[in-house]
Amino acid sequence: AQSVTQLDSQVPVFEEAPVELRCNYSSSVSVYLFWYVQYPNQGLQLLLKYLSGSTLVKGINGFEAEFNKSQTSFHLRKPSVHISDTAEYFCAVSDNTDKLIFGTGTRLQVFP
Amino acid sequence: EADIYQTPRYLVIGTGKKITLECSQTMGHDKMYWYQQDPGMELHLIHYSYGVNSTEKGDLSSESTVSRIRTEHFPLTLESARPSHTSQYLCASSTGSRRTGELFFGEGSRLTVL
């Protein structure tokens, strides 16, 4: 059965610093991978997704993620964060069973 | 900009009351979903629908029920609310399968049962 692990429940960072939010998955078959963002009092919004092709995926708001099959990871990165990036970030994985499994989320807090 | 709407955004009710959470989308999506979200926990799928008159239970057992009489409308009902039903409920829709498609989420309905 597939699962998703987001190792950090909270990540505090100062504005303009780089950030990496970690995501590891377990699955015995090919997977599709997603990052969603949830701003305060809002629904989730797709940030980026990996379906196939280049392992480096670029998303909205300057975020990118790299699919690493050997390490079963899909870490999210941004070279310089802004106050407005403060939000909850969810990693998700799906396989050929048409199930989409979400992680527990990482709260990114950006300080001035 | 979201084209999927949930009402009410916040609801506080007493035990035993019947409640309906509304979800409507204007994108013409066939597929609609209800997720339950609790702090520090992963989102759990509780119901989904792939079209009119089609509803299925999700991965997490729930005492709620849903209906899909119109493409754009996917309400969730609790016949008798209990404190254990306190949670945030997120509605979503998509065009493709969950496997590859982008899910569009509403802003959520936060339910508190006293």
CSV table of C-alpha atoms in Angstrom, one decimal:
chain,number,residue,atom,x,y,z
A,1,ALA,CA,0.0,0.0,0.0
A,2,GLN,CA,1.2,3.5,-0.8
A,3,SER,CA,1.9,6.1,1.9
A,4,VAL,CA,3.3,9.5,2.2
A,5,THR,CA,5.6,10.9,4.9
A,6,GLN,CA,6.2,14.6,5.5
A,7,LEU,CA,8.9,14.5,8.1
A,8,ASP,CA,8.6,18.1,9.3
A,9,SER,CA,5.3,19.3,10.8
A,10,GLN,CA,6.5,22.9,11.0
A,11,VAL,CA,9.3,24.8,9.2
A,12,PRO,CA,10.1,28.3,10.5
A,13,VAL,CA,12.3,30.4,8.2
A,14,PHE,CA,13.2,34.0,7.7
A,15,GLU,CA,12.1,36.0,4.7
A,16,GLU,CA,14.4,35.7,1.6
A,17,ALA,CA,16.0,32.5,3.0
A,18,PRO,CA,15.8,29.2,1.0
A,19,VAL,CA,13.5,26.5,2.1
A,20,GLU,CA,13.1,22.8,1.5
A,21,LEU,CA,10.0,20.8,2.6
A,22,ARG,CA,10.6,17.1,2.6
A,23,CYS,CA,8.3,14.4,1.3
A,24,ASN,CA,9.0,10.7,1.1
A,25,TYR,CA,6.6,8.1,-0.3
A,26,SER,CA,6.4,4.3,-0.4
A,27,SER,CA,4.9,2.5,-3.3
A,28,SER,CA,5.7,-0.7,-5.1
A,29,VAL,CA,4.5,0.7,-8.5
A,30,SER,CA,5.0,3.8,-10.6
A,31,VAL,CA,3.6,6.8,-8.9
A,32,TYR,CA,2.4,10.3,-9.7
A,33,LEU,CA,3.4,13.0,-7.2
A,34,PHE,CA,1.8,16.3,-6.2
A,35,TRP,CA,2.3,19.3,-3.9
A,36,TYR,CA,-0.7,21.3,-2.8
A,37,VAL,CA,-0.7,24.5,-0.8
A,38,GLN,CA,-3.4,25.7,1.6
A,39,TYR,CA,-3.3,29.3,2.6
A,40,PRO,CA,-5.0,30.3,5.9
A,41,ASN,CA,-8.8,29.9,5.7
A,42,GLN,CA,-8.7,28.7,2.1
A,43,GLY,CA,-8.9,25.4,0.3
A,44,LEU,CA,-6.1,23.5,-1.2
A,45,GLN,CA,-4.5,24.6,-4.5
A,46,LEU,CA,-2.2,22.6,-6.7
A,47,LEU,CA,1.3,23.9,-6.6
A,48,LEU,CA,3.0,21.4,-9.0
A,49,LYS,CA,2.8,17.8,-10.1
A,50,TYR,CA,5.1,15.1,-11.5
A,51,LEU,CA,3.6,12.6,-13.9
A,52,SER,CA,6.5,11.7,-16.1
A,53,GLY,CA,9.5,13.1,-17.9
A,54,SER,CA,12.0,15.6,-16.3
A,55,THR,CA,12.5,14.8,-12.7
A,56,LEU,CA,12.7,18.6,-11.9
A,57,VAL,CA,9.2,20.1,-11.8
A,58,LYS,CA,8.5,23.8,-11.7
A,59,GLY,CA,5.3,25.1,-10.1
A,60,ILE,CA,3.6,28.3,-9.3
A,61,ASN,CA,5.0,31.1,-7.1
A,62,GLY,CA,8.7,30.1,-7.7
A,63,PHE,CA,8.4,26.6,-6.2
A,64,GLU,CA,10.0,23.5,-7.7
A,65,ALA,CA,10.3,19.9,-6.7
A,66,GLU,CA,12.6,17.1,-7.7
A,67,PHE,CA,11.5,13.5,-8.1
A,68,ASN,CA,14.1,11.1,-6.8
A,69,LYS,CA,13.1,7.5,-7.6
A,70,SER,CA,16.0,5.8,-5.8
A,71,GLN,CA,15.3,7.8,-2.6
A,72,THR,CA,11.6,7.7,-3.1
A,73,SER,CA,11.4,11.4,-2.4
A,74,PHE,CA,9.7,14.5,-3.8
A,75,HIS,CA,11.1,17.4,-1.9
A,76,LEU,CA,9.7,20.9,-2.4
A,77,ARG,CA,12.1,23.9,-2.7
A,78,LYS,CA,12.2,27.6,-3.1
A,79,PRO,CA,15.4,29.6,-3.2
A,80,SER,CA,14.0,32.7,-1.5
A,81,VAL,CA,10.7,32.7,0.4
A,82,HIS,CA,8.3,35.6,1.0
A,83,ILE,CA,6.0,36.4,3.8
A,84,SER,CA,3.1,35.4,1.6
A,85,ASP,CA,4.4,31.9,1.3
A,86,THR,CA,3.3,31.2,4.9
A,87,ALA,CA,0.8,28.3,4.5
A,88,GLU,CA,0.3,24.6,4.9
A,89,TYR,CA,1.9,22.4,2.3
A,90,PHE,CA,0.7,18.9,1.5
A,91,CYS,CA,2.5,16.2,-0.5
A,92,ALA,CA,0.3,13.6,-2.2
A,93,VAL,CA,0.9,10.4,-4.2
A,94,SER,CA,-1.2,8.4,-6.5
A,95,ASP,CA,-0.7,5.1,-8.2
A,96,ASN,CA,-2.6,2.9,-10.7
A,97,THR,CA,-5.4,2.3,-8.2
A,98,ASP,CA,-6.8,5.8,-8.7
A,99,LYS,CA,-6.2,6.6,-5.0
A,100,LEU,CA,-4.7,9.9,-4.0
A,101,ILE,CA,-3.0,9.7,-0.6
A,102,PHE,CA,-2.1,12.9,1.2
A,103,GLY,CA,0.6,13.5,3.8
A,104,THR,CA,0.0,15.1,7.1
A,105,GLY,CA,1.2,18.5,5.9
A,106,THR,CA,4.0,20.9,6.7
A,107,ARG,CA,3.3,24.3,8.1
A,108,LEU,CA,5.7,26.9,6.6
A,109,GLN,CA,6.0,30.0,8.7
A,110,VAL,CA,8.0,32.8,7.2
A,111,PHE,CA,9.2,35.6,9.5
A,112,PRO,CA,10.2,39.1,8.5
B,1,GLU,CA,-9.9,32.0,-8.6
B,2,ALA,CA,-12.0,29.2,-7.1
B,3,ASP,CA,-15.2,28.1,-9.0
B,4,ILE,CA,-16.2,25.7,-6.3
B,5,TYR,CA,-18.2,27.0,-3.3
B,6,GLN,CA,-19.0,25.6,0.1
B,7,THR,CA,-21.5,26.8,2.6
B,8,PRO,CA,-21.6,27.3,5.4
B,9,ARG,CA,-17.9,28.2,6.1
B,10,TYR,CA,-18.4,27.7,9.8
B,11,LEU,CA,-21.1,25.9,11.7
B,12,VAL,CA,-21.6,25.3,15.4
B,13,ILE,CA,-24.5,23.1,16.4
B,14,GLY,CA,-25.7,20.9,19.2
B,15,THR,CA,-25.6,17.1,19.3
B,16,GLY,CA,-28.4,15.3,17.5
B,17,LYS,CA,-29.1,18.0,14.9
B,18,LYS,CA,-29.3,17.2,11.2
B,19,ILE,CA,-26.9,19.2,9.1
B,20,THR,CA,-26.2,19.6,5.4
B,21,LEU,CA,-23.0,21.0,4.0
B,22,GLU,CA,-23.4,22.4,0.5
B,23,CYS,CA,-20.9,22.2,-2.3
B,24,SER,CA,-21.4,23.6,-5.8
B,25,GLN,CA,-19.0,24.0,-8.7
B,26,THR,CA,-19.5,25.9,-11.9
B,27,MET,CA,-16.7,24.2,-14.0
B,28,GLY,CA,-18.9,21.3,-15.3
B,29,HIS,CA,-16.6,18.7,-13.7
B,30,ASP,CA,-18.0,15.2,-13.6
B,31,LYS,CA,-16.0,14.1,-10.6
B,32,MET,CA,-16.6,15.5,-7.1
B,33,TYR,CA,-15.1,14.5,-3.7
B,34,TRP,CA,-15.6,15.2,0.0
B,35,TYR,CA,-12.5,15.1,2.2
B,36,GLN,CA,-12.2,15.3,6.0
B,37,GLN,CA,-9.3,17.3,7.4
B,38,ASP,CA,-8.2,17.3,11.0
B,39,PRO,CA,-5.2,19.3,12.4
B,40,GLY,CA,-1.9,17.4,11.9
B,41,MET,CA,-3.6,14.6,10.0
B,42,GLU,CA,-3.7,13.7,6.4
B,43,LEU,CA,-6.8,14.5,4.3
B,44,HIS,CA,-9.1,11.5,4.2
B,45,LEU,CA,-11.5,10.8,1.3
B,46,ILE,CA,-15.0,10.1,2.7
B,47,HIS,CA,-17.2,10.2,-0.4
B,48,TYR,CA,-16.8,10.7,-4.1
B,49,SER,CA,-19.0,10.8,-7.2
B,50,TYR,CA,-18.1,10.3,-10.9
B,51,GLY,CA,-21.3,11.7,-12.2
B,52,VAL,CA,-25.0,12.3,-11.7
B,53,ASN,CA,-26.7,9.5,-9.6
B,54,SER,CA,-23.3,8.0,-8.9
B,55,THR,CA,-21.9,8.1,-5.3
B,56,GLU,CA,-19.3,5.9,-3.5
B,57,LYS,CA,-17.8,5.8,-0.1
B,58,GLY,CA,-14.2,6.8,0.2
B,59,ASP,CA,-11.3,5.4,2.1
B,60,LEU,CA,-12.4,6.6,5.5
B,61,SER,CA,-15.6,5.3,6.9
B,62,SER,CA,-18.1,8.1,7.6
B,63,GLU,CA,-21.6,8.3,9.0
B,64,SER,CA,-22.4,11.1,6.6
B,65,THR,CA,-24.3,10.6,3.3
B,66,VAL,CA,-24.1,12.4,0.0
B,67,SER,CA,-26.2,12.8,-3.1
B,68,ARG,CA,-25.6,13.9,-6.7
B,69,ILE,CA,-28.8,14.8,-8.4
B,70,ARG,CA,-27.2,17.6,-10.5
B,71,THR,CA,-23.7,17.8,-12.0
B,72,GLU,CA,-22.8,21.0,-10.2
B,73,HIS,CA,-24.2,20.1,-6.7
B,74,PHE,CA,-22.8,17.6,-4.2
B,75,PRO,CA,-24.2,18.1,-0.7
B,76,LEU,CA,-23.1,16.1,2.4
B,77,THR,CA,-25.6,15.3,5.1
B,78,LEU,CA,-25.3,14.2,8.7
B,79,GLU,CA,-28.6,13.0,10.1
B,80,SER,CA,-27.6,13.2,13.7
B,81,ALA,CA,-24.5,15.2,14.5
B,82,ARG,CA,-22.1,14.1,17.3
B,83,PRO,CA,-19.0,15.7,18.8
B,84,SER,CA,-16.9,13.1,17.0
B,85,HIS,CA,-18.1,14.7,13.7
B,86,THR,CA,-16.3,17.9,14.6
B,87,SER,CA,-13.8,18.5,11.7
B,88,GLN,CA,-13.2,20.5,8.6
B,89,TYR,CA,-14.9,19.2,5.5
B,90,LEU,CA,-13.4,20.0,2.1
B,91,CYS,CA,-15.2,19.6,-1.2
B,92,ALA,CA,-13.2,19.1,-4.4
B,93,SER,CA,-13.9,18.5,-8.1
B,94,SER,CA,-11.8,17.4,-11.1
B,95,THR,CA,-12.0,16.5,-14.8
B,96,GLY,CA,-9.6,13.6,-15.0
B,97,SER,CA,-8.9,10.8,-12.6
B,98,ARG,CA,-7.5,11.4,-9.2
B,99,ARG,CA,-4.4,9.8,-10.4
B,100,THR,CA,-3.4,12.5,-12.9
B,101,GLY,CA,-5.9,15.2,-12.6
B,102,GLU,CA,-5.8,18.4,-10.7
B,103,LEU,CA,-8.2,18.7,-7.8
B,104,PHE,CA,-10.0,22.0,-7.3
B,105,PHE,CA,-10.9,22.5,-3.7
B,106,GLY,CA,-13.5,24.7,-2.0
B,107,GLU,CA,-12.6,26.8,1.0
B,108,GLY,CA,-14.0,24.2,3.4
B,109,SER,CA,-16.7,24.0,6.0
B,110,ARG,CA,-15.6,23.9,9.6
B,111,LEU,CA,-18.1,22.0,11.7
B,112,THR,CA,-18.2,22.0,15.5
B,113,VAL,CA,-20.6,19.8,17.3
B,114,LEU,CA,-21.2,20.6,21.0
